[in-house]
Amino acid sequence: MSREDKLTNFIIAGGLFNFLILLYYIFNTSYPCPLFWIHARKTKIIMKELLRRLDRKDIRLSIPLKGKYPEGVVDWVNYKEERTIRELLVVGNVGLRTGVKVGNCYFCVLDLDGKGWTRILSSQRVSYIRTVKGIHIYLLIKEKETPRNRILYYRGERVGDFLNKGKQIVGVGSIHKEGIVYRLVKRGKWFWKLKSVEELKGKLEKWGIIFK
C-alpha cells in the first residue's frame, strides 16, 4: 500500500470516528442512558404506568405553559379536570394534586432541592423527576388517613417538602418558565412504595433528613 493510500485510509477512519462521537453526543444528551433506544422504551413503559395511576379527574390539573400554579379555578383542590394528562400537555403544563387516594395508598411527593436529593439518591435507587432546582420523587404510602404536609431539614437547613393534601406539583413533561422540561430519570420503579409515613421518616433520618 502506497503512502498516499495509507494517508487516505487514515483520514477516512478519523472522519468515521468523529462521526460516531457526534452521534453518541447527540443521543447521550437527549437521553440519560447511552443505550438510548432501550431507555426510550423503558421510559414509555413507565409513562404508561403514570397515566394508569395518576391520570384522574381528582389528580390532574391544568397549569399555564411555563407556569407552576393553576389559574381560573377557585377551588382547585376539589376541582374535577375532564381533560387527560396528554390533552393538558398539548396546550400547557400539567399539575398533579398530592394527598389523593390511589388504590389502598396515598399519592405523595418528596419535593427536594440540593443537599436533600443528593443524600437520598446516593442510598436509594428510585426513579425521579428532574426539576430546575432539584427533584420530585413520587410516593405511594399506605395510611388510614391522609398524611400531613411536612418540611424537610438537613443539618438545620430546609431542603424540601413532603407534600400531601391541599398541595400540587408541576408534573412530568411540563415546561418551566426558563424552558427546562420536567423530565423522568429512570433509576428503578416509577413509584417509591412505603408501608407508612413512619417507614419513610425512618429512612430519611438515616440519611440525616428530618421531618418537622
Short mmCIF file of C-alpha atoms in Angstrom, two decimals:
data_model
loop_
_atom_site.label_atom_id
_atom_site.label_comp_id
_atom_site.label_asym_id
_atom_site.label_seq_id
_atom_site.Cartn_x
_atom_site.Cartn_y
_atom_site.Cartn_z
CA MET A 1 0.00 0.00 0.00
CA SER A 2 1.38 3.35 -1.03
CA ARG A 3 1.96 6.24 1.34
CA GLU A 4 -0.91 8.16 -0.27
CA ASP A 5 -3.32 5.23 0.24
CA LYS A 6 -2.36 4.95 3.92
CA LEU A 7 -2.95 8.66 4.38
CA THR A 8 -6.36 8.42 2.68
CA ASN A 9 -7.40 5.47 4.87
CA PHE A 10 -6.24 7.36 7.96
CA ILE A 11 -8.35 10.39 7.04
CA ILE A 12 -11.43 8.22 6.36
CA ALA A 13 -11.02 6.36 9.67
CA GLY A 14 -10.61 9.65 11.52
CA GLY A 15 -13.74 11.08 9.91
CA LEU A 16 -15.77 7.97 10.77
CA PHE A 17 -14.55 8.11 14.37
CA ASN A 18 -15.57 11.76 14.70
CA PHE A 19 -18.98 10.99 13.18
CA LEU A 20 -19.59 8.22 15.73
CA ILE A 21 -18.56 10.54 18.56
CA LEU A 22 -21.05 13.14 17.27
CA LEU A 23 -23.86 10.56 17.17
CA TYR A 24 -23.04 9.44 20.71
CA TYR A 25 -23.10 13.03 21.95
CA ILE A 26 -26.47 13.78 20.32
CA PHE A 27 -28.21 10.73 21.74
CA ASN A 28 -26.48 10.84 25.11
CA THR A 29 -27.61 14.44 25.67
CA SER A 30 -31.15 13.55 24.62
CA TYR A 31 -31.45 10.55 26.94
CA PRO A 32 -29.84 9.86 30.34
CA CYS A 33 -28.82 6.35 29.19
CA PRO A 34 -26.24 5.90 26.38
CA LEU A 35 -28.29 2.95 25.10
CA PHE A 36 -30.91 5.46 24.03
CA TRP A 37 -33.31 3.07 22.34
CA ILE A 38 -33.55 0.87 25.46
CA HIS A 39 -34.04 3.91 27.69
CA ALA A 40 -36.75 5.33 25.42
CA ARG A 41 -38.66 2.04 25.52
CA LYS A 42 -38.43 1.81 29.32
CA THR A 43 -39.46 5.44 29.70
CA LYS A 44 -42.51 4.83 27.51
CA ILE A 45 -43.50 1.87 29.72
CA ILE A 46 -43.10 3.97 32.87
CA MET A 47 -45.14 6.82 31.38
CA LYS A 48 -47.94 4.34 30.76
CA GLU A 49 -47.75 3.44 34.45
CA LEU A 50 -48.04 7.14 35.32
CA LEU A 51 -51.11 7.56 33.12
CA ARG A 52 -52.69 4.41 34.51
CA ARG A 53 -52.27 5.52 38.13
CA LEU A 54 -52.48 9.32 38.07
CA ASP A 55 -54.49 10.33 35.00
CA ARG A 56 -57.63 11.02 37.05
CA LYS A 57 -60.05 13.93 37.32
CA ASP A 58 -59.24 14.46 41.00
CA ILE A 59 -55.43 14.41 40.47
CA ARG A 60 -54.59 16.15 37.18
CA LEU A 61 -54.78 19.93 36.83
CA SER A 62 -54.33 22.44 34.03
CA ILE A 63 -51.41 24.84 34.51
CA PRO A 64 -50.41 27.60 32.05
CA LEU A 65 -47.43 26.85 29.82
CA LYS A 66 -44.21 27.62 31.73
CA GLY A 67 -46.34 28.24 34.83
CA LYS A 68 -46.41 26.48 38.21
CA TYR A 69 -49.88 27.14 39.61
CA PRO A 70 -53.48 26.62 38.40
CA GLU A 71 -55.30 29.64 37.00
CA GLY A 72 -59.02 30.29 36.62
CA VAL A 73 -60.08 27.66 39.18
CA VAL A 74 -61.08 28.93 42.64
CA ASP A 75 -61.28 25.60 44.49
CA TRP A 76 -58.66 23.61 42.59
CA VAL A 77 -58.23 21.14 45.48
CA ASN A 78 -61.70 19.70 44.78
CA TYR A 79 -61.96 20.58 41.08
CA LYS A 80 -62.61 17.75 38.60
CA GLU A 81 -60.45 18.15 35.48
CA GLU A 82 -62.11 16.49 32.48
CA ARG A 83 -59.14 16.65 30.11
CA THR A 84 -56.50 13.91 30.21
CA ILE A 85 -52.83 14.47 31.03
CA ARG A 86 -51.92 14.09 27.35
CA GLU A 87 -54.52 16.69 26.35
CA LEU A 88 -53.33 19.11 29.02
CA LEU A 89 -49.69 18.83 27.91
CA VAL A 90 -50.70 19.75 24.35
CA VAL A 91 -51.95 23.19 25.45
CA GLY A 92 -49.83 23.87 28.55
CA ASN A 93 -48.44 22.28 31.70
CA VAL A 94 -49.98 19.67 33.95
CA GLY A 95 -50.25 19.78 37.71
CA LEU A 96 -50.61 16.71 39.94
CA ARG A 97 -52.52 17.02 43.23
CA THR A 98 -50.99 15.18 46.15
CA GLY A 99 -52.65 13.56 49.15
CA VAL A 100 -55.14 11.73 46.91
CA LYS A 101 -56.01 8.05 47.49
CA VAL A 102 -54.71 5.75 44.75
CA GLY A 103 -55.86 2.21 45.43
CA ASN A 104 -55.07 1.49 49.06
CA CYS A 105 -52.27 4.09 49.16
CA TYR A 106 -51.93 7.87 49.16
CA PHE A 107 -50.10 9.62 46.35
CA CYS A 108 -47.48 11.86 47.99
CA VAL A 109 -44.39 13.65 46.69
CA LEU A 110 -40.96 14.45 48.05
CA ASP A 111 -40.04 17.87 46.64
CA LEU A 112 -36.30 18.17 47.25
CA ASP A 113 -33.59 20.69 46.50
CA GLY A 114 -29.80 20.45 46.52
CA LYS A 115 -28.48 18.62 49.57
CA GLY A 116 -31.75 16.80 50.19
CA TRP A 117 -31.93 14.83 46.98
CA THR A 118 -28.23 14.04 46.73
CA ARG A 119 -28.43 12.36 50.15
CA ILE A 120 -31.38 10.20 49.13
CA LEU A 121 -30.21 9.21 45.65
CA SER A 122 -26.81 8.16 46.94
CA SER A 123 -28.53 5.48 49.07
CA GLN A 124 -31.93 4.72 47.47
CA ARG A 125 -32.40 3.50 43.92
CA VAL A 126 -35.62 5.17 42.80
CA SER A 127 -36.86 6.95 39.67
CA TYR A 128 -37.41 10.69 39.93
CA ILE A 129 -38.41 13.81 38.03
CA ARG A 130 -35.62 16.33 37.44
CA THR A 131 -36.77 19.88 38.16
CA VAL A 132 -34.98 23.20 37.88
CA LYS A 133 -33.64 23.27 41.46
CA GLY A 134 -33.85 19.62 42.45
CA ILE A 135 -36.12 16.61 42.05
CA HIS A 136 -39.60 15.21 42.69
CA ILE A 137 -39.95 11.65 43.96
CA TYR A 138 -43.42 10.14 43.56
CA LEU A 139 -44.55 8.07 46.55
CA LEU A 140 -47.37 5.63 47.26
CA ILE A 141 -47.83 5.33 51.03
CA LYS A 142 -50.24 3.06 52.89
CA GLU A 143 -52.02 5.01 55.62
CA LYS A 144 -55.54 5.04 57.10
CA GLU A 145 -55.75 8.83 56.84
CA THR A 146 -54.22 11.46 54.58
CA PRO A 147 -50.62 12.15 55.72
CA ARG A 148 -49.76 15.67 56.92
CA ASN A 149 -47.62 18.07 54.91
CA ARG A 150 -44.15 18.29 56.40
CA ILE A 151 -40.99 20.35 55.92
CA LEU A 152 -37.67 18.53 55.48
CA TYR A 153 -34.39 19.67 57.03
CA TYR A 154 -30.78 18.59 56.68
CA ARG A 155 -28.39 19.87 59.36
CA GLY A 156 -30.83 22.64 60.24
CA GLU A 157 -31.25 23.81 56.65
CA ARG A 158 -34.53 23.41 54.80
CA VAL A 159 -34.02 21.07 51.85
CA GLY A 160 -37.54 20.26 50.73
CA ASP A 161 -41.13 19.31 51.48
CA PHE A 162 -43.26 16.21 51.95
CA LEU A 163 -46.40 17.14 50.01
CA ASN A 164 -49.91 15.80 50.61
CA LYS A 165 -53.50 17.11 50.92
CA GLY A 166 -54.05 20.62 49.55
CA LYS A 167 -50.77 20.68 47.59
CA GLN A 168 -49.85 20.15 43.96
CA ILE A 169 -46.68 19.84 41.93
CA VAL A 170 -45.79 20.53 38.31
CA GLY A 171 -45.99 17.15 36.59
CA VAL A 172 -43.50 15.34 34.39
CA GLY A 173 -43.49 16.59 30.79
CA SER A 174 -44.26 20.18 31.79
CA ILE A 175 -42.00 23.12 30.91
CA HIS A 176 -40.52 25.56 33.43
CA LYS A 177 -40.59 29.28 32.63
CA GLU A 178 -36.83 29.03 31.95
CA GLY A 179 -37.54 26.49 29.21
CA ILE A 180 -36.38 23.42 31.16
CA VAL A 181 -38.54 20.29 30.83
CA TYR A 182 -39.55 18.33 33.94
CA ARG A 183 -38.13 15.02 32.77
CA LEU A 184 -38.05 11.47 34.04
CA VAL A 185 -34.78 9.93 35.21
CA LYS A 186 -35.14 6.14 35.33
CA ARG A 187 -33.41 4.51 38.31
CA GLY A 188 -35.99 1.99 39.44
CA LYS A 189 -39.74 1.67 39.71
CA TRP A 190 -41.85 4.71 38.93
CA PHE A 191 -43.31 4.98 42.46
CA TRP A 192 -41.42 4.57 45.72
CA LYS A 193 -43.84 2.41 47.71
CA LEU A 194 -43.83 2.54 51.51
CA LYS A 195 -45.89 0.83 54.21
CA SER A 196 -46.31 4.01 56.26
CA VAL A 197 -45.11 7.57 56.81
CA GLU A 198 -43.12 6.25 59.76
CA GLU A 199 -41.17 3.98 57.41
CA LEU A 200 -40.35 6.96 55.20
CA LYS A 201 -39.41 9.04 58.23
CA GLY A 202 -37.06 6.31 59.45
CA LYS A 203 -35.32 6.01 56.08
CA LEU A 204 -34.88 9.78 55.76
CA GLU A 205 -33.47 10.07 59.27
CA LYS A 206 -30.79 7.50 58.40
CA TRP A 207 -29.64 9.93 55.71
CA GLY A 208 -29.75 12.90 58.09
CA ILE A 209 -33.03 14.34 56.75
CA ILE A 210 -35.51 15.31 59.48
CA PHE A 211 -39.31 15.70 59.33
CA LYS A 212 -40.79 18.79 61.02
#
